[in-house]
mmCIF file of C-alpha atoms and ligand atoms in Angstrom:
data_model
loop_
_atom_site.group_PDB
_atom_site.id
_atom_site.type_symbol
_atom_site.label_atom_id
_atom_site.label_comp_id
_atom_site.label_asym_id
_atom_site.label_seq_id
_atom_site.Cartn_x
_atom_site.Cartn_y
_atom_site.Cartn_z
ATOM 1 C CA UNK A 1 9.096 15.107 25.117
ATOM 2 C CA UNK A 2 5.584 14.118 24.094
ATOM 3 C CA UNK A 3 4.510 14.722 20.428
ATOM 4 C CA UNK A 4 0.841 14.127 20.378
ATOM 5 C CA UNK A 5 -2.233 15.368 18.264
ATOM 6 C CA UNK A 6 -5.902 15.535 19.250
ATOM 7 C CA UNK A 7 -7.909 13.850 16.699
ATOM 8 C CA UNK A 8 -11.462 14.448 17.760
ATOM 9 C CA UNK A 9 -13.052 14.910 21.293
ATOM 10 C CA UNK A 10 -11.211 12.425 23.723
ATOM 11 C CA UNK A 11 -9.329 10.732 21.012
ATOM 12 C CA UNK A 12 -5.434 11.404 20.571
ATOM 13 C CA UNK A 13 -2.774 10.487 18.125
ATOM 14 C CA UNK A 14 0.044 9.025 20.060
ATOM 15 C CA UNK A 15 2.253 7.792 17.078
ATOM 16 C CA UNK A 16 5.260 8.789 15.421
ATOM 17 C CA UNK A 17 7.285 9.095 12.493
ATOM 18 C CA UNK A 18 10.624 7.358 11.090
ATOM 19 C CA UNK A 19 12.686 8.932 8.678
ATOM 20 C CA UNK A 20 15.696 6.829 8.959
ATOM 21 C CA UNK A 21 14.420 3.503 7.732
ATOM 22 C CA UNK A 22 15.636 2.843 4.150
ATOM 23 C CA UNK A 23 13.522 -0.041 3.239
ATOM 24 C CA UNK A 24 10.080 -0.862 4.584
ATOM 25 C CA UNK A 25 9.580 -4.310 5.180
ATOM 26 C CA UNK A 26 13.495 -4.435 4.158
ATOM 27 C CA UNK A 27 12.195 -4.239 0.465
ATOM 28 C CA UNK A 28 10.660 -1.047 -0.480
ATOM 29 C CA UNK A 29 12.513 2.196 -0.294
ATOM 30 C CA UNK A 30 10.930 4.888 1.491
ATOM 31 C CA UNK A 31 12.706 8.432 1.009
ATOM 32 C CA UNK A 32 9.547 9.937 2.385
ATOM 33 C CA UNK A 33 9.717 8.360 5.633
ATOM 34 C CA UNK A 34 6.741 6.567 7.177
ATOM 35 C CA UNK A 35 4.419 7.160 10.143
ATOM 36 C CA UNK A 36 3.215 4.509 12.538
ATOM 37 C CA UNK A 37 -0.075 5.641 13.887
ATOM 38 C CA UNK A 38 -1.620 4.647 17.372
ATOM 39 C CA UNK A 39 -4.795 6.473 18.763
ATOM 40 C CA UNK A 40 -5.970 6.552 22.405
ATOM 41 C CA UNK A 41 -9.173 7.247 23.716
ATOM 42 C CA UNK A 42 -10.152 8.649 27.035
ATOM 43 C CA UNK A 43 -13.513 7.439 28.017
ATOM 44 C CA UNK A 44 -14.642 5.909 31.251
ATOM 45 C CA UNK A 45 -12.182 3.408 30.281
ATOM 46 C CA UNK A 46 -8.883 4.248 28.628
ATOM 47 C CA UNK A 47 -8.215 2.552 25.307
ATOM 48 C CA UNK A 48 -5.217 2.427 23.006
ATOM 49 C CA UNK A 49 -5.684 1.229 19.354
ATOM 50 C CA UNK A 50 -2.765 -0.804 18.258
ATOM 51 C CA UNK A 51 1.044 -0.104 19.317
ATOM 52 C CA UNK A 52 3.666 1.192 17.059
ATOM 53 C CA UNK A 53 7.010 -0.003 15.405
ATOM 54 C CA UNK A 54 10.038 -0.721 17.620
ATOM 55 C CA UNK A 55 11.954 2.419 16.117
ATOM 56 C CA UNK A 56 9.861 4.872 17.672
ATOM 57 C CA UNK A 57 8.650 3.032 21.086
ATOM 58 C CA UNK A 58 10.399 5.548 23.235
ATOM 59 C CA UNK A 59 8.363 8.543 21.701
ATOM 60 C CA UNK A 60 5.227 6.344 21.750
ATOM 61 C CA UNK A 61 5.583 5.625 25.491
ATOM 62 C CA UNK A 62 6.251 9.306 26.303
ATOM 63 C CA UNK A 63 3.008 10.185 24.399
ATOM 64 C CA UNK A 64 0.784 7.730 26.214
ATOM 65 C CA UNK A 65 2.231 8.780 29.371
ATOM 66 C CA UNK A 66 1.377 12.312 28.624
ATOM 67 C CA UNK A 67 -2.054 11.822 27.433
ATOM 68 C CA UNK A 68 -2.966 9.464 30.349
ATOM 69 C CA UNK A 69 -1.662 11.653 33.049
ATOM 70 C CA UNK A 70 -2.376 9.748 36.363
ATOM 71 C CA UNK A 71 -4.992 7.416 34.728
ATOM 72 C CA UNK A 72 -4.197 3.670 34.120
ATOM 73 C CA UNK A 73 -4.575 2.041 30.799
ATOM 74 C CA UNK A 74 -7.588 -0.177 30.589
ATOM 75 C CA UNK A 75 -7.724 -1.618 27.215
ATOM 76 C CA UNK A 76 -5.227 -2.222 24.112
ATOM 77 C CA UNK A 77 -7.041 -3.119 20.974
ATOM 78 C CA UNK A 78 -4.777 -4.740 18.630
ATOM 79 C CA UNK A 79 -6.305 -4.549 14.871
ATOM 80 C CA UNK A 80 -3.114 -5.772 13.231
ATOM 81 C CA UNK A 81 -0.328 -7.897 14.645
ATOM 82 C CA UNK A 82 2.464 -7.257 12.046
ATOM 83 C CA UNK A 83 5.625 -5.819 14.025
ATOM 84 C CA UNK A 84 5.399 -2.506 12.615
ATOM 85 C CA UNK A 85 2.349 -1.974 14.814
ATOM 86 C CA UNK A 86 2.543 -4.730 17.337
ATOM 87 C CA UNK A 87 6.082 -4.603 18.460
ATOM 88 C CA UNK A 88 5.394 -2.422 21.638
ATOM 89 C CA UNK A 89 2.852 -5.007 23.147
ATOM 90 C CA UNK A 90 5.329 -6.120 25.845
ATOM 91 C CA UNK A 91 6.265 -2.609 26.705
ATOM 92 C CA UNK A 92 2.907 -1.731 27.168
ATOM 93 C CA UNK A 93 2.157 -4.574 29.490
ATOM 94 C CA UNK A 94 5.169 -3.843 31.688
ATOM 95 C CA UNK A 95 4.270 -0.304 32.331
ATOM 96 C CA UNK A 96 0.452 -0.904 32.456
ATOM 97 C CA UNK A 97 0.010 -4.371 33.951
ATOM 98 C CA UNK A 98 -3.672 -4.086 34.369
ATOM 99 C CA UNK A 99 -4.382 -3.557 30.633
ATOM 100 C CA UNK A 100 -6.677 -6.072 28.658
ATOM 101 C CA UNK A 101 -5.807 -7.018 25.240
ATOM 102 C CA UNK A 102 -8.440 -7.361 22.738
ATOM 103 C CA UNK A 103 -7.734 -8.855 19.587
ATOM 104 C CA UNK A 104 -9.087 -11.895 17.061
ATOM 105 C CA UNK A 105 -8.284 -15.308 17.961
ATOM 106 C CA UNK A 106 -5.828 -15.487 15.016
ATOM 107 C CA UNK A 107 -4.011 -12.282 16.388
ATOM 108 C CA UNK A 108 -3.622 -14.046 19.868
ATOM 109 C CA UNK A 109 -2.250 -16.888 17.843
ATOM 110 C CA UNK A 110 0.543 -14.563 16.443
ATOM 111 C CA UNK A 111 1.005 -12.819 19.542
ATOM 112 C CA UNK A 112 2.199 -15.980 20.829
ATOM 113 C CA UNK A 113 4.175 -16.799 17.781
ATOM 114 C CA UNK A 114 6.120 -13.438 17.875
ATOM 115 C CA UNK A 115 7.006 -14.110 21.276
ATOM 116 C CA UNK A 116 4.722 -11.560 23.409
ATOM 117 C CA UNK A 117 3.375 -12.663 26.575
ATOM 118 C CA UNK A 118 -0.151 -11.446 27.245
ATOM 119 C CA UNK A 119 -1.070 -14.021 29.776
ATOM 120 C CA UNK A 120 -4.572 -14.158 30.504
ATOM 121 C CA UNK A 121 -5.167 -10.683 29.373
ATOM 122 C CA UNK A 122 -6.578 -11.248 26.184
ATOM 123 C CA UNK A 123 -10.202 -10.795 25.284
ATOM 124 C CA UNK A 124 -10.890 -12.535 21.970
ATOM 125 C CA UNK A 125 -13.511 -10.759 19.877
ATOM 126 C CA UNK A 126 -14.821 -11.654 16.341
ATOM 127 C CA UNK A 127 -16.825 -10.116 13.728
ATOM 128 C CA UNK A 128 -19.870 -8.039 14.537
ATOM 129 C CA UNK A 129 -18.850 -8.175 18.750
ATOM 130 C CA UNK A 130 -19.396 -4.744 20.401
ATOM 131 C CA UNK A 131 -17.665 -3.394 23.524
ATOM 132 C CA UNK A 132 -18.683 -0.250 25.433
ATOM 133 C CA UNK A 133 -15.951 2.064 27.126
ATOM 134 C CA UNK A 134 -18.225 4.482 28.586
ATOM 135 C CA UNK A 135 -19.761 6.804 26.216
ATOM 136 C CA UNK A 136 -17.986 5.119 23.265
ATOM 137 C CA UNK A 137 -19.525 1.932 21.863
ATOM 138 C CA UNK A 138 -17.244 0.100 19.198
ATOM 139 C CA UNK A 139 -17.799 -2.747 16.916
ATOM 140 C CA UNK A 140 -15.212 -5.167 15.325
ATOM 141 C CA UNK A 141 -15.201 -5.970 11.957
ATOM 142 C CA UNK A 142 -13.148 -8.639 10.460
ATOM 143 C CA UNK A 143 -10.813 -7.749 7.613
ATOM 144 C CA UNK A 144 -8.838 -10.703 7.082
ATOM 145 C CA UNK A 145 -5.852 -10.441 4.432
ATOM 146 C CA UNK A 146 -5.817 -6.605 4.565
ATOM 147 C CA UNK A 147 -3.194 -7.331 5.088
ATOM 148 C CA UNK A 148 -2.766 -10.514 7.153
ATOM 149 C CA UNK A 149 -5.339 -12.862 8.135
ATOM 150 C CA UNK A 150 -5.737 -11.851 11.700
ATOM 151 C CA UNK A 151 -6.644 -8.252 10.666
ATOM 152 C CA UNK A 152 -9.833 -6.601 12.201
ATOM 153 C CA UNK A 153 -10.948 -3.009 11.950
ATOM 154 C CA UNK A 154 -12.762 -1.188 14.810
ATOM 155 C CA UNK A 155 -15.701 1.100 14.208
ATOM 156 C CA UNK A 156 -16.724 3.550 16.928
ATOM 157 C CA UNK A 157 -20.460 3.775 16.658
ATOM 158 C CA UNK A 158 -20.582 6.890 18.747
ATOM 159 C CA UNK A 159 -18.560 9.346 16.663
ATOM 160 C CA UNK A 160 -18.111 7.445 13.336
ATOM 161 C CA UNK A 161 -14.305 6.906 13.555
ATOM 162 C CA UNK A 162 -13.089 4.035 11.693
ATOM 163 C CA UNK A 163 -9.768 2.442 13.013
ATOM 164 C CA UNK A 164 -8.781 0.918 9.625
ATOM 165 C CA UNK A 165 -5.512 -1.005 10.203
ATOM 166 C CA UNK A 166 -3.432 -1.025 7.212
ATOM 167 C CA UNK A 167 -6.314 -0.232 4.831
ATOM 168 C CA UNK A 168 -6.222 3.523 3.824
ATOM 169 C CA UNK A 169 -2.625 3.948 5.004
ATOM 170 C CA UNK A 170 0.255 5.448 2.995
ATOM 171 C CA UNK A 171 4.041 5.689 2.985
ATOM 172 C CA UNK A 172 5.278 9.292 4.043
ATOM 173 C CA UNK A 173 6.180 10.710 7.466
ATOM 174 C CA UNK A 174 3.524 13.241 8.581
ATOM 175 C CA UNK A 175 5.874 16.229 9.284
ATOM 176 C CA UNK A 176 3.705 17.993 11.876
ATOM 177 C CA UNK A 177 0.484 17.385 9.684
ATOM 178 C CA UNK A 178 -2.144 14.842 10.770
ATOM 179 C CA UNK A 179 -5.333 15.475 8.680
ATOM 180 C CA UNK A 180 -5.762 14.925 5.057
ATOM 181 C CA UNK A 181 -7.290 18.660 4.810
ATOM 182 C CA UNK A 182 -3.812 19.752 6.188
ATOM 183 C CA UNK A 183 -1.987 18.570 3.098
ATOM 184 C CA UNK A 184 -2.507 18.725 -0.799
ATOM 185 C CA UNK A 185 -3.045 14.990 -0.884
ATOM 186 C CA UNK A 186 -3.523 14.733 -4.624
ATOM 187 C CA UNK A 187 -0.358 16.568 -5.186
ATOM 188 C CA UNK A 188 2.050 15.481 -2.646
ATOM 189 C CA UNK A 189 0.766 12.182 -1.204
ATOM 190 C CA UNK A 190 -0.993 10.235 -3.665
ATOM 191 C CA UNK A 191 2.328 8.578 -5.401
ATOM 192 C CA UNK A 192 3.517 7.115 -1.902
ATOM 193 C CA UNK A 193 -0.078 6.349 -1.183
ATOM 194 C CA UNK A 194 -0.449 4.298 -4.564
ATOM 195 C CA UNK A 195 2.979 2.751 -3.891
ATOM 196 C CA UNK A 196 2.088 1.773 -0.306
ATOM 197 C CA UNK A 197 -1.406 0.297 -1.295
ATOM 198 C CA UNK A 198 -0.142 -1.633 -4.559
ATOM 199 C CA UNK A 199 3.181 -3.238 -3.110
ATOM 200 C CA UNK A 200 1.816 -3.952 0.337
ATOM 201 C CA UNK A 201 -1.783 -4.870 0.035
ATOM 202 C CA UNK A 202 -2.152 -5.030 -3.874
ATOM 203 C CA UNK A 203 -2.506 -8.891 -3.885
ATOM 204 C CA UNK A 204 -5.535 -8.827 -1.737
ATOM 205 C CA UNK A 205 -7.719 -6.767 -4.095
ATOM 206 C CA UNK A 206 -11.087 -9.160 -3.172
ATOM 207 C CA UNK A 207 -10.365 -8.853 0.505
ATOM 208 C CA UNK A 208 -10.360 -5.193 0.165
ATOM 209 C CA UNK A 209 -13.209 -5.270 -1.947
ATOM 210 C CA UNK A 210 -15.068 -7.229 0.693
ATOM 211 C CA UNK A 211 -13.961 -4.706 3.351
ATOM 212 C CA UNK A 212 -15.169 -1.828 1.207
ATOM 213 C CA UNK A 213 -18.691 -3.488 0.865
ATOM 214 C CA UNK A 214 -18.901 -3.577 4.814
ATOM 215 C CA UNK A 215 -17.767 -0.151 5.178
ATOM 216 C CA UNK A 216 -20.346 1.049 2.891
ATOM 217 C CA UNK A 217 -22.928 -0.023 5.554
ATOM 218 C CA UNK A 218 -21.306 2.116 8.087
ATOM 219 C CA UNK A 219 -21.796 5.756 8.687
ATOM 220 C CA UNK A 220 -17.953 6.810 8.649
ATOM 221 C CA UNK A 221 -16.964 10.151 9.558
ATOM 222 C CA UNK A 222 -13.272 9.769 9.905
ATOM 223 C CA UNK A 223 -10.770 6.992 9.095
ATOM 224 C CA UNK A 224 -7.822 6.561 11.153
ATOM 225 C CA UNK A 225 -5.160 4.271 9.457
ATOM 226 C CA UNK A 226 -2.157 2.906 10.844
ATOM 227 C CA UNK A 227 0.140 4.831 8.331
ATOM 228 C CA UNK A 228 -0.206 8.385 6.944
ATOM 229 C CA UNK A 229 -3.050 10.928 7.379
ATOM 230 C CA UNK A 230 -6.258 10.955 9.272
ATOM 231 C CA UNK A 231 -9.237 11.198 6.771
ATOM 232 C CA UNK A 232 -11.904 13.639 8.196
ATOM 233 C CA UNK A 233 -12.847 15.195 4.662
ATOM 234 C CA UNK A 234 -13.254 14.168 1.326
ATOM 235 C CA UNK A 235 -13.399 10.317 2.288
ATOM 236 C CA UNK A 236 -15.016 9.443 -1.115
ATOM 237 C CA UNK A 237 -11.697 10.570 -2.801
ATOM 238 C CA UNK A 238 -9.605 7.998 -1.281
ATOM 239 C CA UNK A 239 -12.205 5.147 -0.893
ATOM 240 C CA UNK A 240 -12.682 5.725 -4.805
ATOM 241 C CA UNK A 241 -8.953 5.191 -5.188
ATOM 242 C CA UNK A 242 -8.903 2.136 -2.982
ATOM 243 C CA UNK A 243 -11.968 0.796 -4.917
ATOM 244 C CA UNK A 244 -9.930 1.165 -8.314
ATOM 245 C CA UNK A 245 -6.735 -0.343 -7.183
ATOM 246 C CA UNK A 246 -8.420 -3.260 -5.428
ATOM 247 C CA UNK A 247 -10.590 -3.981 -8.681
ATOM 248 C CA UNK A 248 -7.529 -3.726 -10.659
ATOM 249 C CA UNK A 249 -9.070 -1.055 -12.813
ATOM 250 C CA UNK A 250 -6.710 1.674 -14.251
ATOM 251 C CA UNK A 251 -6.895 4.985 -13.050
ATOM 252 C CA UNK A 252 -5.708 6.486 -16.353
ATOM 253 C CA UNK A 253 -5.863 5.888 -20.045
ATOM 254 C CA UNK A 254 -2.070 5.949 -20.602
ATOM 255 C CA UNK A 255 1.139 4.090 -21.759
ATOM 256 C CA UNK A 256 3.586 3.108 -19.324
ATOM 257 C CA UNK A 257 6.721 2.003 -21.095
ATOM 258 C CA UNK A 258 8.997 -0.095 -18.956
ATOM 259 C CA UNK A 259 12.347 -1.002 -21.018
ATOM 260 C CA UNK A 260 15.313 -2.976 -20.037
ATOM 261 C CA UNK A 261 18.559 -2.018 -21.873
ATOM 262 C CA UNK A 262 22.330 -3.152 -21.837
ATOM 263 C CA UNK A 263 23.677 -0.557 -24.223
ATOM 264 C CA UNK A 264 21.217 1.679 -24.883
ATOM 265 C CA UNK A 265 19.724 0.238 -28.060
ATOM 266 C CA UNK A 266 16.268 -0.970 -26.610
ATOM 267 C CA UNK A 267 16.073 2.256 -24.652
ATOM 268 C CA UNK A 268 16.360 3.911 -28.269
ATOM 269 C CA UNK A 269 13.503 1.617 -29.334
ATOM 270 C CA UNK A 270 11.442 2.633 -26.392
ATOM 271 C CA UNK A 271 12.150 6.547 -26.959
ATOM 272 C CA UNK A 272 11.067 6.100 -30.668
ATOM 273 C CA UNK A 273 7.963 4.395 -29.614
ATOM 274 C CA UNK A 274 7.036 7.148 -27.045
ATOM 275 C CA UNK A 275 7.776 9.758 -29.705
ATOM 276 C CA UNK A 276 5.589 8.076 -32.088
ATOM 277 C CA UNK A 277 2.736 7.683 -29.293
ATOM 278 C CA UNK A 278 2.894 11.373 -28.373
ATOM 279 C CA UNK A 279 3.138 12.571 -32.099
ATOM 280 C CA UNK A 280 -0.093 10.589 -32.676
ATOM 281 C CA UNK A 281 -2.055 12.238 -29.875
ATOM 282 C CA UNK A 282 -1.367 10.033 -27.020
ATOM 283 C CA UNK A 283 0.492 12.189 -24.433
ATOM 284 C CA UNK A 284 -0.133 10.535 -21.258
ATOM 285 C CA UNK A 285 3.127 8.187 -21.527
ATOM 286 C CA UNK A 286 5.617 7.565 -18.871
ATOM 287 C CA UNK A 287 8.809 5.734 -19.237
ATOM 288 C CA UNK A 288 11.121 3.825 -16.821
ATOM 289 C CA UNK A 289 14.505 2.165 -17.092
ATOM 290 C CA UNK A 290 13.725 -1.292 -15.104
ATOM 291 C CA UNK A 291 17.648 -1.424 -14.046
ATOM 292 C CA UNK A 292 17.334 2.117 -12.654
ATOM 293 C CA UNK A 293 13.913 2.092 -11.063
ATOM 294 C CA UNK A 294 12.978 0.178 -7.828
ATOM 295 C CA UNK A 295 10.529 -2.479 -8.849
ATOM 296 C CA UNK A 296 8.073 -0.738 -6.081
ATOM 297 C CA UNK A 297 7.833 2.334 -8.214
ATOM 298 C CA UNK A 298 7.094 0.371 -11.267
ATOM 299 C CA UNK A 299 4.336 -1.590 -9.650
ATOM 300 C CA UNK A 300 2.532 1.613 -8.495
ATOM 301 C CA UNK A 301 2.770 2.910 -12.040
ATOM 302 C CA UNK A 302 1.425 -0.208 -13.563
ATOM 303 C CA UNK A 303 -1.663 -0.118 -11.398
ATOM 304 C CA UNK A 304 -1.931 3.662 -12.533
ATOM 305 C CA UNK A 305 -1.864 3.272 -16.277
ATOM 306 C CA UNK A 306 -4.129 1.423 -18.788
ATOM 307 C CA UNK A 307 -1.466 0.123 -21.223
ATOM 308 C CA UNK A 308 1.901 -1.429 -20.589
ATOM 309 C CA UNK A 309 4.846 -1.767 -23.023
ATOM 310 C CA UNK A 310 7.587 -4.134 -22.274
ATOM 311 C CA UNK A 311 10.644 -3.450 -24.201
ATOM 312 C CA UNK A 312 13.417 -6.011 -23.219
ATOM 313 C CA UNK A 313 16.669 -7.708 -24.143
ATOM 314 C CA UNK A 314 17.281 -11.202 -24.064
ATOM 315 C CA UNK A 315 19.988 -12.293 -21.459
ATOM 316 C CA UNK A 316 21.181 -15.726 -21.217
ATOM 317 C CA UNK A 317 18.378 -17.058 -23.406
ATOM 318 C CA UNK A 318 15.986 -15.552 -21.198
ATOM 319 C CA UNK A 319 14.162 -12.373 -19.977
ATOM 320 C CA UNK A 320 16.490 -9.631 -18.797
ATOM 321 C CA UNK A 321 16.897 -10.412 -14.810
ATOM 322 C CA UNK A 322 15.412 -7.052 -13.668
ATOM 323 C CA UNK A 323 12.378 -7.186 -16.400
ATOM 324 C CA UNK A 324 11.810 -10.585 -14.964
ATOM 325 C CA UNK A 325 11.764 -9.477 -11.391
ATOM 326 C CA UNK A 326 9.097 -6.734 -12.346
ATOM 327 C CA UNK A 327 6.901 -9.255 -14.134
ATOM 328 C CA UNK A 328 7.017 -11.883 -11.447
ATOM 329 C CA UNK A 329 6.306 -9.210 -8.912
ATOM 330 C CA UNK A 330 3.212 -7.976 -11.042
ATOM 331 C CA UNK A 331 1.958 -11.433 -11.012
ATOM 332 C CA UNK A 332 2.496 -11.835 -7.448
ATOM 333 C CA UNK A 333 0.648 -8.706 -6.798
ATOM 334 C CA UNK A 334 -2.190 -10.080 -8.864
ATOM 335 C CA UNK A 335 -2.440 -7.218 -11.395
ATOM 336 C CA UNK A 336 -4.953 -7.716 -14.039
ATOM 337 C CA UNK A 337 -6.901 -5.876 -16.838
ATOM 338 C CA UNK A 338 -4.010 -4.293 -18.741
ATOM 339 C CA UNK A 339 -3.312 -4.064 -22.456
ATOM 340 C CA UNK A 340 0.140 -5.131 -23.057
ATOM 341 C CA UNK A 341 2.522 -4.650 -25.983
ATOM 342 C CA UNK A 342 5.867 -6.477 -26.298
ATOM 343 C CA UNK A 343 9.260 -5.241 -27.781
ATOM 344 C CA UNK A 344 12.016 -7.653 -27.965
ATOM 345 C CA UNK A 345 15.493 -7.291 -28.620
ATOM 346 C CA UNK A 346 18.201 -9.904 -29.142
ATOM 347 C CA UNK A 347 21.683 -10.052 -31.052
ATOM 348 C CA UNK A 348 21.660 -13.684 -31.856
ATOM 349 C CA UNK A 349 18.788 -15.641 -30.445
ATOM 350 C CA UNK A 350 15.836 -13.020 -29.475
ATOM 351 C CA UNK A 351 13.870 -14.991 -26.878
ATOM 352 C CA UNK A 352 12.596 -12.459 -24.429
ATOM 353 C CA UNK A 353 9.303 -11.381 -26.268
ATOM 354 C CA UNK A 354 8.042 -14.890 -26.388
ATOM 355 C CA UNK A 355 9.002 -15.486 -22.788
ATOM 356 C CA UNK A 356 7.612 -11.970 -21.387
ATOM 357 C CA UNK A 357 4.402 -12.868 -23.493
ATOM 358 C CA UNK A 358 4.113 -16.248 -21.489
ATOM 359 C CA UNK A 359 4.296 -14.689 -18.361
ATOM 360 C CA UNK A 360 1.989 -11.928 -19.115
ATOM 361 C CA UNK A 361 -0.428 -14.601 -20.276
ATOM 362 C CA UNK A 362 -0.407 -16.309 -16.964
ATOM 363 C CA UNK A 363 -1.883 -13.142 -15.331
ATOM 364 C CA UNK A 364 -5.479 -12.576 -15.184
ATOM 365 C CA UNK A 365 -7.491 -10.564 -17.790
ATOM 366 C CA UNK A 366 -4.621 -9.285 -19.917
ATOM 367 C CA UNK A 367 -4.827 -8.256 -23.333
ATOM 368 C CA UNK A 368 -1.367 -8.746 -25.215
ATOM 369 C CA UNK A 369 -1.336 -7.002 -28.686
ATOM 370 C CA UNK A 370 -0.662 -8.970 -31.793
ATOM 371 C CA UNK A 371 1.758 -6.367 -33.268
ATOM 372 C CA UNK A 372 5.261 -7.438 -31.786
ATOM 373 C CA UNK A 373 8.597 -5.767 -32.579
ATOM 374 C CA UNK A 374 11.572 -8.008 -32.678
ATOM 375 C CA UNK A 375 14.870 -6.050 -32.898
ATOM 376 C CA UNK A 376 18.337 -7.251 -33.656
ATOM 377 C CA UNK A 377 20.774 -5.444 -31.615
ATOM 378 C CA UNK A 378 19.692 -1.908 -32.728
ATOM 379 C CA UNK A 379 16.578 -0.371 -34.209
ATOM 380 C CA UNK A 380 16.888 0.338 -37.878
ATOM 381 C CA UNK A 381 14.889 2.427 -40.574
ATOM 382 C CA UNK A 382 13.481 -0.944 -41.699
ATOM 383 C CA UNK A 383 11.915 -1.362 -38.125
ATOM 384 C CA UNK A 384 10.380 1.933 -38.283
ATOM 385 C CA UNK A 385 7.050 0.664 -40.068
ATOM 386 C CA UNK A 386 6.593 -2.041 -37.363
ATOM 387 C CA UNK A 387 7.278 0.313 -34.728
ATOM 388 C CA UNK A 388 4.610 2.770 -36.240
ATOM 389 C CA UNK A 389 1.967 -0.118 -36.519
ATOM 390 C CA UNK A 390 2.847 -1.046 -32.896
ATOM 391 C CA UNK A 391 2.017 2.667 -31.823
ATOM 392 C CA UNK A 392 -1.010 2.674 -33.920
ATOM 393 C CA UNK A 393 -2.291 -0.593 -32.420
ATOM 394 C CA UNK A 394 -1.671 0.829 -28.889
ATOM 395 C CA UNK A 395 -3.789 3.676 -29.667
ATOM 396 C CA UNK A 396 -6.496 2.008 -31.407
ATOM 397 C CA UNK A 397 -6.759 -0.498 -28.382
ATOM 398 C CA UNK A 398 -7.604 2.706 -26.332
ATOM 399 C CA UNK A 399 -10.912 3.547 -28.091
HETATM 400 FE FE1 FEO B 1 1.722 -1.506 8.359
HETATM 401 FE FE2 FEO B 1 0.635 -4.929 7.347
HETATM 402 O O1 FEO B 1 1.623 -3.484 8.541
#
């Protein structure tokens, strides 16, 4: 049975949702599910924009068949060759052997690397090339590293629709909805959206900035990403989020406390700091146990807040492994422009503070506060003054 939605005149969403996959890219938990979007244009020519993940291929093929009716498929535009969007290329070729595949040179290369067999169907396009399908004329815009090197986005000059590939995507199954104005995005979707962007595309801020610059010259009326809702209202809201995330500017003045604690003493110190911050007037405080929280959630929160407190034990004379993993991920994702405070704990040879500082120092434009607290096993009344100074220093640095 088909499950299709009309996007705008002549354009249909023919994607689907997956609520079974536990880990996106076999790394990131997606309890909210995910959608794989594909769009089919019925003009004088019929044009499919990207395919979908293998998990929903059957639904996808039923959708296409229903929308096409007795028409053939003329073109398949591949904006992104990652298999969560390109897995069904051979299935399309099998059913629609006359189809021409439109993609970048690199996408063609990847198509072969992934073992697809496009034969002589491929039409290679590059930045600024245009194609007409009848009423609709589209322009192809290179978007390398958003989020793979072969990526392009396609702009329909006729109706202002931007097929944006992974850009402006989010985690989350669509649950019958398709458009951003059918949901309370800022209430229900911003958390998975932030987690999607920061973990999947976060490293490529400069490339996203470059795409945003190109997009600012287009009269975009609608954004059709490969995951999550289609944007047809309030585009500026989401473009502004992307601008902040990709320039590594915090969204909010606030303190994220991430602690690694084996027996609860470092957790107690983190609680003490949180209490002092709130009592001193800084109520925008979030706390996470690094051992209990998947790092993808920590990364998303780190992109959100202006200040980060790392409170961690020393483990095998090193940084506590889950804390180390978080810091390495932060660095890999190019996180910048945060103010960081450090609390270390150690029973006989505390070293985590120095080592965490070194890792943060290797990131760009990070400010590490001078006040540091070193706890010996448990926080005592004697540590209270130092903790209070640390809280003051965090608040002072926000002015
Ligand atoms: Fe949703 Fe980069 O693939």
